[in-house]
Short mmCIF file of C-alpha atoms and ligand atoms in Angstrom, two decimals:
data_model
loop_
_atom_site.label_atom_id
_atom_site.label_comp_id
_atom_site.label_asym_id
_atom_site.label_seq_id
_atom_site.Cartn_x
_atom_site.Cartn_y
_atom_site.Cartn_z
CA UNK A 1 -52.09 5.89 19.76
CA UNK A 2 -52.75 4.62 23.34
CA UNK A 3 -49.08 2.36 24.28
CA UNK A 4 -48.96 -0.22 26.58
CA UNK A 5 -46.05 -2.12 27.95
CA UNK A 6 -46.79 -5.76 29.05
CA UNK A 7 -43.80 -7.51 31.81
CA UNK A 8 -44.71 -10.78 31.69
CA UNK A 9 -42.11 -13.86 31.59
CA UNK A 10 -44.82 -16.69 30.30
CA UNK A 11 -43.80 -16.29 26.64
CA UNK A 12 -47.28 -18.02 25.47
CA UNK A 13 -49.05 -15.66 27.66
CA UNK A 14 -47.11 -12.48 26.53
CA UNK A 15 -47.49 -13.19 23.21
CA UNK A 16 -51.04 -14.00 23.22
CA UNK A 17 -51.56 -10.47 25.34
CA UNK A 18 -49.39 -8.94 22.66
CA UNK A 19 -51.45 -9.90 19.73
CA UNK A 20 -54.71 -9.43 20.81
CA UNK A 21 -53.90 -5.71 22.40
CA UNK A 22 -52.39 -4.87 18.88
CA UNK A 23 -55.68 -6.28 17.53
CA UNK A 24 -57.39 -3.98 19.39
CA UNK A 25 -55.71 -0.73 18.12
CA UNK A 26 -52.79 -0.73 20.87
CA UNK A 27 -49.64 0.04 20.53
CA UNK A 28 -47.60 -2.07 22.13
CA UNK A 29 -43.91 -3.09 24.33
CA UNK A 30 -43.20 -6.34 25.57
CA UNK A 31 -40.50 -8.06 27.99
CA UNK A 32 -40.32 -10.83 29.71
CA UNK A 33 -38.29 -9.40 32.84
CA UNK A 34 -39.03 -7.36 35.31
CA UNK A 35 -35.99 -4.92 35.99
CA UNK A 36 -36.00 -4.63 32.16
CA UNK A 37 -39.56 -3.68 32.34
CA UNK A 38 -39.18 -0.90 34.71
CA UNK A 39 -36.26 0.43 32.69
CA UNK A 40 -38.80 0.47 30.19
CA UNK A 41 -40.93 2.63 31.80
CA UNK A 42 -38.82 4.87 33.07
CA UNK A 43 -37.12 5.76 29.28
CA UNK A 44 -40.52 5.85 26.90
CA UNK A 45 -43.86 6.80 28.02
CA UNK A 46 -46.83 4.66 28.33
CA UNK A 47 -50.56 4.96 28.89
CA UNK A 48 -50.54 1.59 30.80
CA UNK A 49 -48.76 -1.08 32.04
CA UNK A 50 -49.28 -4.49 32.79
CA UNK A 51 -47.65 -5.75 35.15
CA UNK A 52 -47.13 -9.48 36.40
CA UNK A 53 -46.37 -10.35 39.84
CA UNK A 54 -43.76 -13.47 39.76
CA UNK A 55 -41.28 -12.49 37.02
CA UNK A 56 -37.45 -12.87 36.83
CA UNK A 57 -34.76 -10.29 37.23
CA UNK A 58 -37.19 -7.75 39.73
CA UNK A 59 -40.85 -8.99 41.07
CA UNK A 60 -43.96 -7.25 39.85
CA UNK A 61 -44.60 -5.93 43.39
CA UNK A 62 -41.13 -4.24 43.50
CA UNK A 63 -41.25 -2.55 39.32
CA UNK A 64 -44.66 -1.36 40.67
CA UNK A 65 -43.12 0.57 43.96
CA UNK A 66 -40.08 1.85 42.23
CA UNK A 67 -42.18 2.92 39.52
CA UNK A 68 -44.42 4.75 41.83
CA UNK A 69 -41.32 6.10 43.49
CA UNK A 70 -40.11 7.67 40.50
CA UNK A 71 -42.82 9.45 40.45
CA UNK A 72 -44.38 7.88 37.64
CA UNK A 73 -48.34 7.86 37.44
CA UNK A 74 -48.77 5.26 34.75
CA UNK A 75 -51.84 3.23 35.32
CA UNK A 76 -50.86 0.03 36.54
CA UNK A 77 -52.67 -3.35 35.99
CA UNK A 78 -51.26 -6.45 37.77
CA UNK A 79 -51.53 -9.64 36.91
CA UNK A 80 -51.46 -12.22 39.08
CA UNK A 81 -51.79 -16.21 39.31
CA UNK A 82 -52.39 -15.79 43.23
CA UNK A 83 -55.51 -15.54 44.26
CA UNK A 84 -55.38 -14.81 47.80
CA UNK A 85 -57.18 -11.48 49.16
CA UNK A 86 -53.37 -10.55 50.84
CA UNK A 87 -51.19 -10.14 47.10
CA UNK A 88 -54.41 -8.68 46.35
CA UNK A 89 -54.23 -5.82 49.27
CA UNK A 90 -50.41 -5.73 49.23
CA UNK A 91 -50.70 -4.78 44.98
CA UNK A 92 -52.83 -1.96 45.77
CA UNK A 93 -51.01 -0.84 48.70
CA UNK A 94 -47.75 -0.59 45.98
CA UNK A 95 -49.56 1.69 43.91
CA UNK A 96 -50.95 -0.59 41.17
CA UNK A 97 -54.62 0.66 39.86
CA UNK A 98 -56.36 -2.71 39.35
CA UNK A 99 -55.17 -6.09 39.24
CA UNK A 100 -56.77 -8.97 37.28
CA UNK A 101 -56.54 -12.97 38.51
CA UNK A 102 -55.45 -15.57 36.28
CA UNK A 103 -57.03 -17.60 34.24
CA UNK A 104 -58.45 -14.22 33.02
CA UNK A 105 -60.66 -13.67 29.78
CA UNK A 106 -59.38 -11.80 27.22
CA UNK A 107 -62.93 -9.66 27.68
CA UNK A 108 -62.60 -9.28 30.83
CA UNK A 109 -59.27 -7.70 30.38
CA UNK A 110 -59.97 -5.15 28.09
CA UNK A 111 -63.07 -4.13 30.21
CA UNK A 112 -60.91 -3.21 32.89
CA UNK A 113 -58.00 -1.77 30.50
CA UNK A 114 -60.80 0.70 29.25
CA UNK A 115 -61.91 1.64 32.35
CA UNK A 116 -58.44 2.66 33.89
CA UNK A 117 -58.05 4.74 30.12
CA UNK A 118 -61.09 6.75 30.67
CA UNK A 119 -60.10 7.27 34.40
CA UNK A 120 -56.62 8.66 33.47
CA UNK A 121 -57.59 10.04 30.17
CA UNK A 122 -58.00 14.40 29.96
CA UNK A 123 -61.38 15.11 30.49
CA UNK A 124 -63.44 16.32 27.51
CA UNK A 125 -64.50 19.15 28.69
CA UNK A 126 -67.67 17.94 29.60
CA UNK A 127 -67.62 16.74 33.71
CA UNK A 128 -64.85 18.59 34.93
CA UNK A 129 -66.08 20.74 38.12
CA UNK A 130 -69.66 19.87 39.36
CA UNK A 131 -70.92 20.95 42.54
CA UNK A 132 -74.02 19.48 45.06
CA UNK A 133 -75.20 20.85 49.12
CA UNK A 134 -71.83 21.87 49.98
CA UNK A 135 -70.08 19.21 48.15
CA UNK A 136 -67.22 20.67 45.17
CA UNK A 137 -65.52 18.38 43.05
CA UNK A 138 -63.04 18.83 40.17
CA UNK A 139 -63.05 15.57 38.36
CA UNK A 140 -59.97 16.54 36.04
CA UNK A 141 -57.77 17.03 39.09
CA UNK A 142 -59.35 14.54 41.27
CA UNK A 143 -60.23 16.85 44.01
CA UNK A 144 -63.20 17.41 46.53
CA UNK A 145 -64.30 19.28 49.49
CA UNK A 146 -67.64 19.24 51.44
CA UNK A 147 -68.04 22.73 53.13
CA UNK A 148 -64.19 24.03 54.15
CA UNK A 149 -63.12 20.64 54.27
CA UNK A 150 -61.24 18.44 52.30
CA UNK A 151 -62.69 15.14 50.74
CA UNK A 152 -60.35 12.04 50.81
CA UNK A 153 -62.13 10.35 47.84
CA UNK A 154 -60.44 7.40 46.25
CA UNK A 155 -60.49 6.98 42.79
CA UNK A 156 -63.09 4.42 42.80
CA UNK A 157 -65.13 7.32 44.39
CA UNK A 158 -64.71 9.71 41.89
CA UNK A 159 -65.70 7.40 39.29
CA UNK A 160 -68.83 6.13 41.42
CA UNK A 161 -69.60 9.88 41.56
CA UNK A 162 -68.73 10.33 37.95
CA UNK A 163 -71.52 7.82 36.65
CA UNK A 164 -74.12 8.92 38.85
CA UNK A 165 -73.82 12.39 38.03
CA UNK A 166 -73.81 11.28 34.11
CA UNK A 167 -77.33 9.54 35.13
CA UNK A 168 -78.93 11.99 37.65
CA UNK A 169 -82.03 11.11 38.45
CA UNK A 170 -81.97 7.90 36.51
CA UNK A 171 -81.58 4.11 38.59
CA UNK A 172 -78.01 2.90 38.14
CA UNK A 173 -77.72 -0.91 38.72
CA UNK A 174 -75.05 -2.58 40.72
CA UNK A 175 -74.46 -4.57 38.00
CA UNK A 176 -73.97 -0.91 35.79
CA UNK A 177 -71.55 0.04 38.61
CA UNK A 178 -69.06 -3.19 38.23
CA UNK A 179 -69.07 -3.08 34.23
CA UNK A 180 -68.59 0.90 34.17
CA UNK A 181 -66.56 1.46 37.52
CA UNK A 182 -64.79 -1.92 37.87
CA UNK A 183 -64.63 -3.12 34.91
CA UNK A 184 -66.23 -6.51 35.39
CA UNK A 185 -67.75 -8.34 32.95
CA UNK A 186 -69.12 -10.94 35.60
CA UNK A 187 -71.06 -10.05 38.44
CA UNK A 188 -70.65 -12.32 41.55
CA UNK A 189 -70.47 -9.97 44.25
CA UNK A 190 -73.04 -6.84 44.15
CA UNK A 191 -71.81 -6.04 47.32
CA UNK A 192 -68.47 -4.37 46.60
CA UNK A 193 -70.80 -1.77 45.23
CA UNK A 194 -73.00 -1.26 48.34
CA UNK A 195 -70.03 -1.49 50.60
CA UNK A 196 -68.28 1.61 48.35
CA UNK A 197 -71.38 3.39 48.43
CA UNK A 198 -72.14 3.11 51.99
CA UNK A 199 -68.79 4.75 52.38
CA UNK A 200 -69.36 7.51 50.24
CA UNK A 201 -72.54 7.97 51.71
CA UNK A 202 -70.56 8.74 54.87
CA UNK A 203 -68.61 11.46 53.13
CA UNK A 204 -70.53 13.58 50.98
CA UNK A 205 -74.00 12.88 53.33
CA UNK A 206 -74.94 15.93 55.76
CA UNK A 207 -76.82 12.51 57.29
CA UNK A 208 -75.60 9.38 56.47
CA UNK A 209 -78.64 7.44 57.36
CA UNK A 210 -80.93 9.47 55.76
CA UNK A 211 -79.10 10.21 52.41
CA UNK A 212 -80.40 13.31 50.24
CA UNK A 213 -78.25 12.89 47.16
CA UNK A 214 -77.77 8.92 47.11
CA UNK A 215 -80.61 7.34 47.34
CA UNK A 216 -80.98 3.54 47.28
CA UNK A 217 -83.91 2.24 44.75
CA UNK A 218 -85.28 -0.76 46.12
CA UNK A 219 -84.54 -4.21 44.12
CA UNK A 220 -83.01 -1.79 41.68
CA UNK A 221 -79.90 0.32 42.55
CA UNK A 222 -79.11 3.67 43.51
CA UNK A 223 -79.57 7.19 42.11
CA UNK A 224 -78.23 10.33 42.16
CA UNK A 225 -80.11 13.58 43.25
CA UNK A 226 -78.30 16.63 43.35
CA1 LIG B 1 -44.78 -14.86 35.91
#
């Protein structure tokens, strides 16, 4: 059974989380404090945490970075009532996998809970080493290389890759990208996905500007020729 720990102090909000997670087959830990939260972690396993940002006793930002320093690679999902683009940066920076803005759905949660699942779950055998041009990359162990060199690929970027090479040949929306890569269940800004492709474009490309394997369909999307 997939656990989750939620550290959140708003009791209505915990408990809500709590009760619809368990509806949805999870197993899960709750506290409302934050260095009881990361003693959580550190004694039990989980497949995820949520994590949010203002709490008592330790802040999100700091369970997150002593987590990470632990060595722990739990998933992390923050959550977080502040919307500005810097808590937004400074959460990633601290090792958390995704954050989510309240007010969030309930949808749109779980969307983005599955997502980070699939990213970190053992591959089924299926896409684990797949190679293009002079491009290698193990998807189980998240690594890549183009030629003799190493590919610094984010996670994002492996899961960009991921889809298209699940669809090769086929158009992948933009709007296919945010709901299987992101998460989203809303679609305001299709350019996160151009901007991330542009830049893998730069990486895996012999030419950039005249892309062989990622090929931009007009109106439409992108797809993926090996
Ligand atoms: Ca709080």
């Amino acid at each position: 059974m997939t656990r989750i720990l939620i550290i959140e102090d708003e009791p209505d909000m915990r408990r809500g989380l709590q009760d619809n997670l368990e509806f949805e087959d999870y197993e899960i830990a709750a506290t409302g404090n934050g260095s009881e939260g990361l003693r959580m972690a550190q004694k039990e396993h989980f497949d995820l945490i949520l994590l949010d940002l203002m709490l008592p006793g330790m802040d999100g930002m700091e369970v997150c970075r002593k987590l990470k320093e632990s060595g722990s690679s739990t998933p992390i999902i923050m959550l977080t009532a502040r919307g500005s683009e810097s808590d937004k940066v400074e959460g990633l920076l601290t090792g958390a996998d995704d954050y989510i803005t309240k007010p969030f759905s309930l949808k749109e949660l779980l969307a983005r809970i599955k997502v980070i699942l699939r990213r970190t779950e053992p591959m089924g055998g299926s896409l684990r080493d797949y190679a293009f041009s002079d491009v290698k990359i193990n998807f189980e162990k998240y690594e890549s290389c183009k030629g003799n060199l190493e590919l610094d690929l984010s996670p994002r970027e492996f899961e960009i890759l991921r889809l298209f090479i699940e669809r090769e040949g086929e158009t992948v929306s933009r709007e296919e990208f945010l709901k299987e890569v992101w998460g989203y269940t809303s679609f305001p800004q299709t350019r996160t996905v151009d901007n991330h492709i542009a830049k893998l474009r730069q990486k895996i490309e012999d030419d950039p500007d005249h892309p062989k394997h990622i090929i931009t369909v007009h109106r439409m999307g992108y797809k993926f020729l090996r």
